[in-house]
PDB file of C-alpha atoms in Angstrom:
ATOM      1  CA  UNK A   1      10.508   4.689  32.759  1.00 40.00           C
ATOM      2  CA  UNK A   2       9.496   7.205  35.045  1.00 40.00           C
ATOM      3  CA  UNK A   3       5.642   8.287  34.933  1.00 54.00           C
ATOM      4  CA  UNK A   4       6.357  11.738  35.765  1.00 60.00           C
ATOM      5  CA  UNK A   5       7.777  11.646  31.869  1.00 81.00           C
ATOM      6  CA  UNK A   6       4.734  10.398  30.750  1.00 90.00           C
ATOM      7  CA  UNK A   7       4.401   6.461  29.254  1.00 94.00           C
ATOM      8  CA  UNK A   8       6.484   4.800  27.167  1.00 94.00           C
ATOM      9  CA  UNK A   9       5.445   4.261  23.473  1.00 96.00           C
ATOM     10  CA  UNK A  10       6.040   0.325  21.802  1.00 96.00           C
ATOM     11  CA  UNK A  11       5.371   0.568  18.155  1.00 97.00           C
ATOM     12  CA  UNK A  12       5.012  -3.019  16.549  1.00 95.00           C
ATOM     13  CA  UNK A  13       4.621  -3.967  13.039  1.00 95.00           C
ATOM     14  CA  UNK A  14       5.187  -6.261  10.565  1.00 93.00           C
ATOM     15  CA  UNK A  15       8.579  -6.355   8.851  1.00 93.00           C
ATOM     16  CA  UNK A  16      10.479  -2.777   8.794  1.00 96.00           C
ATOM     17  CA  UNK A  17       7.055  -0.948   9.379  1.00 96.00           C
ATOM     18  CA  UNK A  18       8.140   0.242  13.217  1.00 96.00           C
ATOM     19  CA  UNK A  19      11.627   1.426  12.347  1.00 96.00           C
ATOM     20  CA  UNK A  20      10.141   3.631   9.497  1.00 97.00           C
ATOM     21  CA  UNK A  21       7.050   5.224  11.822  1.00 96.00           C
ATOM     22  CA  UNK A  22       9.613   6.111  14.814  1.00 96.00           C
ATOM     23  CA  UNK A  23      12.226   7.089  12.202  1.00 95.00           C
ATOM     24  CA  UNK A  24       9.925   9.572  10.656  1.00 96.00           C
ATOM     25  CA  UNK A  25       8.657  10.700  14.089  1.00 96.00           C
ATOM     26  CA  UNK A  26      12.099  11.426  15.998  1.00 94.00           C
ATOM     27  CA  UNK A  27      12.796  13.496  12.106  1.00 94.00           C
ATOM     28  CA  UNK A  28       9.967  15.256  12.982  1.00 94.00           C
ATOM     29  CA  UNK A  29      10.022  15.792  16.622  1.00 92.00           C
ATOM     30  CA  UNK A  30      13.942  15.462  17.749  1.00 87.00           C
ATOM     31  CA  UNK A  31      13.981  14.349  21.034  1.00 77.00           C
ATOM     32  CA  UNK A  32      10.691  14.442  21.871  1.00 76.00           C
ATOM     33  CA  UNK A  33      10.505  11.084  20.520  1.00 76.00           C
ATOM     34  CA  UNK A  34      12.902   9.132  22.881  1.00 83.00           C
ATOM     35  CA  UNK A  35      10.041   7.493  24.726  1.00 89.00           C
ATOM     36  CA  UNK A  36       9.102   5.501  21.331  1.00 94.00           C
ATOM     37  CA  UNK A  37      10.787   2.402  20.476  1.00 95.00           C
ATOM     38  CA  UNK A  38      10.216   0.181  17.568  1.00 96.00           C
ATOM     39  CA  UNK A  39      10.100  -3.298  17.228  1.00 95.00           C
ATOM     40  CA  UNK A  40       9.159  -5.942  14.751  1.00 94.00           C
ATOM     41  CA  UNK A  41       7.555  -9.596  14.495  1.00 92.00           C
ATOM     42  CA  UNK A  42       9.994 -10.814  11.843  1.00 93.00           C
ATOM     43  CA  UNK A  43      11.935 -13.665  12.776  1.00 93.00           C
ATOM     44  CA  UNK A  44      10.074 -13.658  16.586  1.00 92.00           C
ATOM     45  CA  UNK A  45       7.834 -16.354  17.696  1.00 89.00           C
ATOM     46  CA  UNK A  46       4.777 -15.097  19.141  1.00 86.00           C
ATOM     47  CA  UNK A  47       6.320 -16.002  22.880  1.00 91.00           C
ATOM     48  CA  UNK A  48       9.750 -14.587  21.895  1.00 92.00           C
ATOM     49  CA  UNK A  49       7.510 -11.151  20.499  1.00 92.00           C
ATOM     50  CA  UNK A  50       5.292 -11.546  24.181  1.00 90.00           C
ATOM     51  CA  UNK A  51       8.728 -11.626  26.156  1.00 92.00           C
ATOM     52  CA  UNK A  52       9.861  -8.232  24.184  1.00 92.00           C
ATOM     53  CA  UNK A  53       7.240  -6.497  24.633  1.00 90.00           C
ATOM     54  CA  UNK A  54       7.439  -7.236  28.219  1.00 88.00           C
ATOM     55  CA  UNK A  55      10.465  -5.774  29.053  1.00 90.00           C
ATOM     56  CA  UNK A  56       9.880  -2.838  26.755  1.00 87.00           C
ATOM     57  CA  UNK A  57       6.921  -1.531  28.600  1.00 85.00           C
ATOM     58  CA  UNK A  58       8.099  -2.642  32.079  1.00 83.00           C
ATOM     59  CA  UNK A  59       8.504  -0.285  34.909  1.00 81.00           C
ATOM     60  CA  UNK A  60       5.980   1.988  34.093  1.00 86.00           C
ATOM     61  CA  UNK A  61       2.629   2.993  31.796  1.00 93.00           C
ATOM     62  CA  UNK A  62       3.305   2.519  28.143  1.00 95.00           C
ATOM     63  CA  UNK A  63       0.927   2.347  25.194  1.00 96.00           C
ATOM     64  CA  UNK A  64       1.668  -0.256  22.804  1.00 96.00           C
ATOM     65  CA  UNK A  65       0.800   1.043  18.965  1.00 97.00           C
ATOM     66  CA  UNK A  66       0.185  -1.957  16.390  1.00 96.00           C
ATOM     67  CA  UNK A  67      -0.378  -2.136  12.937  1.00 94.00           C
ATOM     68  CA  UNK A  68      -3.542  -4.885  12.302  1.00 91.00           C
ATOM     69  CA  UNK A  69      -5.950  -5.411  14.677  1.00 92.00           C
ATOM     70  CA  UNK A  70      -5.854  -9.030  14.257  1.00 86.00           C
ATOM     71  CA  UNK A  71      -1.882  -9.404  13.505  1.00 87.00           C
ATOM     72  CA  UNK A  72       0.563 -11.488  15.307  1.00 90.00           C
ATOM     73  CA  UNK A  73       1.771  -7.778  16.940  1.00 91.00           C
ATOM     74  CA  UNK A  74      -1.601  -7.278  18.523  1.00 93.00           C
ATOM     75  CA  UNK A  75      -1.845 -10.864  19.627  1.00 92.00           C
ATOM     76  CA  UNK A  76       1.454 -10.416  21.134  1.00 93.00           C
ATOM     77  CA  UNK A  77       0.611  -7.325  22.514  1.00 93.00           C
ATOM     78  CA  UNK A  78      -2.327  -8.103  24.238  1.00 93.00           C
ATOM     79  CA  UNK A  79      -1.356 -10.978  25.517  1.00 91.00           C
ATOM     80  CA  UNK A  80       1.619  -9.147  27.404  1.00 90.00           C
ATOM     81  CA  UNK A  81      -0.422  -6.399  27.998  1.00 88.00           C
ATOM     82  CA  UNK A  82      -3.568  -8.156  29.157  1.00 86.00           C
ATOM     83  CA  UNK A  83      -2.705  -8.387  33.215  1.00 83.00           C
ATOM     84  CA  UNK A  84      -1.080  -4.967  33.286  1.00 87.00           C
ATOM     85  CA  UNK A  85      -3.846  -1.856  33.886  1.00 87.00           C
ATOM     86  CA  UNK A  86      -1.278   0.583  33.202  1.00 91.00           C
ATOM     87  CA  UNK A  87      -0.926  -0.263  29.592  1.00 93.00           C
ATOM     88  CA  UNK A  88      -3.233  -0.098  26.348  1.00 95.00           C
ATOM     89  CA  UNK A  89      -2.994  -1.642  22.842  1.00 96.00           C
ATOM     90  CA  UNK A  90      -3.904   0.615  20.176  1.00 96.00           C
ATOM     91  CA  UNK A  91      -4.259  -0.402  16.595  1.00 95.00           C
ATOM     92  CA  UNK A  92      -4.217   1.134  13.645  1.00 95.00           C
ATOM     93  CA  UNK A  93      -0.741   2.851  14.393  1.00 96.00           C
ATOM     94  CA  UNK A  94      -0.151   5.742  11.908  1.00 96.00           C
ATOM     95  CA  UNK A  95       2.572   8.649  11.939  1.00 96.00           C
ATOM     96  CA  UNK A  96      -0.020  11.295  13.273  1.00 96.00           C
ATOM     97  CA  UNK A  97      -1.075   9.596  16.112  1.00 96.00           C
ATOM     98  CA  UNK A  98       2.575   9.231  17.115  1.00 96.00           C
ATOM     99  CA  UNK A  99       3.070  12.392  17.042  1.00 96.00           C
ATOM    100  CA  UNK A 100       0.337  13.327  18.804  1.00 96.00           C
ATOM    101  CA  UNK A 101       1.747  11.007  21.529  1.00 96.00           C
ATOM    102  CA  UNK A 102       5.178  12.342  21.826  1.00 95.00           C
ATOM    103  CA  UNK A 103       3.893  16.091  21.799  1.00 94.00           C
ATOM    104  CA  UNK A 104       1.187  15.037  24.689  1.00 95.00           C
ATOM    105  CA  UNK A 105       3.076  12.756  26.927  1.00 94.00           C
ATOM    106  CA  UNK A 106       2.491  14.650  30.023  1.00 94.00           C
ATOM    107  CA  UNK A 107      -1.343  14.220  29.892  1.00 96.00           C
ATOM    108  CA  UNK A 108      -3.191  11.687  32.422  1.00 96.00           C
ATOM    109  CA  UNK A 109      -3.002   8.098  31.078  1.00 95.00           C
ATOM    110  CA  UNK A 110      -6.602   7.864  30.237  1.00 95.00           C
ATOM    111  CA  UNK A 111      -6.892  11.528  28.575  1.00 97.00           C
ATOM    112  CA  UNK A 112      -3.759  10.584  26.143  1.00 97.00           C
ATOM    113  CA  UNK A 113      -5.177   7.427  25.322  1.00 96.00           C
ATOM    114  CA  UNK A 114      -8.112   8.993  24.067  1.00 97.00           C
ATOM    115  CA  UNK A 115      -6.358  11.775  22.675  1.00 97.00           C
ATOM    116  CA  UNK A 116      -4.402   9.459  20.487  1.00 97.00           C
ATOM    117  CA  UNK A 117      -7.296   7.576  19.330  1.00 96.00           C
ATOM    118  CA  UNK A 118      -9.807  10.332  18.084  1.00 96.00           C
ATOM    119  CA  UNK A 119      -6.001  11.669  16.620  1.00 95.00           C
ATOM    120  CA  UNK A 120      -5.756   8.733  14.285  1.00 93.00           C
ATOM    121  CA  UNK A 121      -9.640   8.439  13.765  1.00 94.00           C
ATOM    122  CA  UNK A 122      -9.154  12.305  12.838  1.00 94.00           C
ATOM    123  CA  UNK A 123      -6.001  11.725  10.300  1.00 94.00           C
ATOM    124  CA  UNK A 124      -8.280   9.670   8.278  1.00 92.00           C
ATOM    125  CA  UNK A 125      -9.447  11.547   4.970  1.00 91.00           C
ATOM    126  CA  UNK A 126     -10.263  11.385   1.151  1.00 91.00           C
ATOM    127  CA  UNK A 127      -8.663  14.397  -0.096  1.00 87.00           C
ATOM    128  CA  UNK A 128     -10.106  15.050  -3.445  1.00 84.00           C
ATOM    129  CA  UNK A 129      -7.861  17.335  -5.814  1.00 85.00           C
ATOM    130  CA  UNK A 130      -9.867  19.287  -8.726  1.00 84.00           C
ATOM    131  CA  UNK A 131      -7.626  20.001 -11.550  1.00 85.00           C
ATOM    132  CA  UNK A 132      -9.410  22.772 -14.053  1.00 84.00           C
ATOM    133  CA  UNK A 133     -11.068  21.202 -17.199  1.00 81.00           C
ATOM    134  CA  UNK A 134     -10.825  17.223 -15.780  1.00 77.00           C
ATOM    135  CA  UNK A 135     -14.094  15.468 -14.434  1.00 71.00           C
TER     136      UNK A 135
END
């Protein structure tokens, strides 16, 4: 993947988790979403998950989104992503910080990283309905 396009986007989760996030975002944002791929941990080893990973992100930045902080994806993640300074683990993966990646690909590395993360932080609200005459 070419930098010029911006990084490439990993999304790992447990069981269909990935599919349904980068489904939902390439509904959402057409082609703007090629640069995500999904991939799960069922069925992998953690090496087998490691080795995936790998070759997704190679030849290029990428930002790996995972779902737990302390899952099997994130282990695998960071330990494939660990020696490489032109990639970042992010946890927490939800659809609007997706989304926020796809539209904002072209930023600096560091800027979208950031972006992404106060995104996410920022997509995270109690929403309180009042219905008339109920307390």
């Amino acid at each position: 993947m070419s930098d010029a396009a911006g990084p490439m986007g990993v999304v790992i989760a447990h069981g269909d988790m990935a599919d349904g996030l980068v489904g939902a975002v390439r509904r959402i944002a057409g082609t703007s979403a090629d640069a995500l791929v999904a991939l799960s941990n069922q069925e992998k080893s953690p090496d087998e998950l490691r080795a995936e990973i790998g070759e997704l992100a190679a030849g290029g930045s990428a930002i790996v989104f995972v779902d737990l902080q302390a899952g099997s994806c994130c282990t695998a993640a960071l330990a494939s992503c660990s020696a490489c300074a032109d990639r970042v683990v992010i946890t927490g993966v939800n659809l609007p910080i997706l989304l926020d990646f796809v539209f904002n690909r072209t930023l600096p590395f560091d800027e979208l990283v950031e972006r992404v993360v106060e995104r996410g932080r920022d997509s995270i609200k109690p929403v309180r309905v009042t219905v008339p005459g109920v307390r």
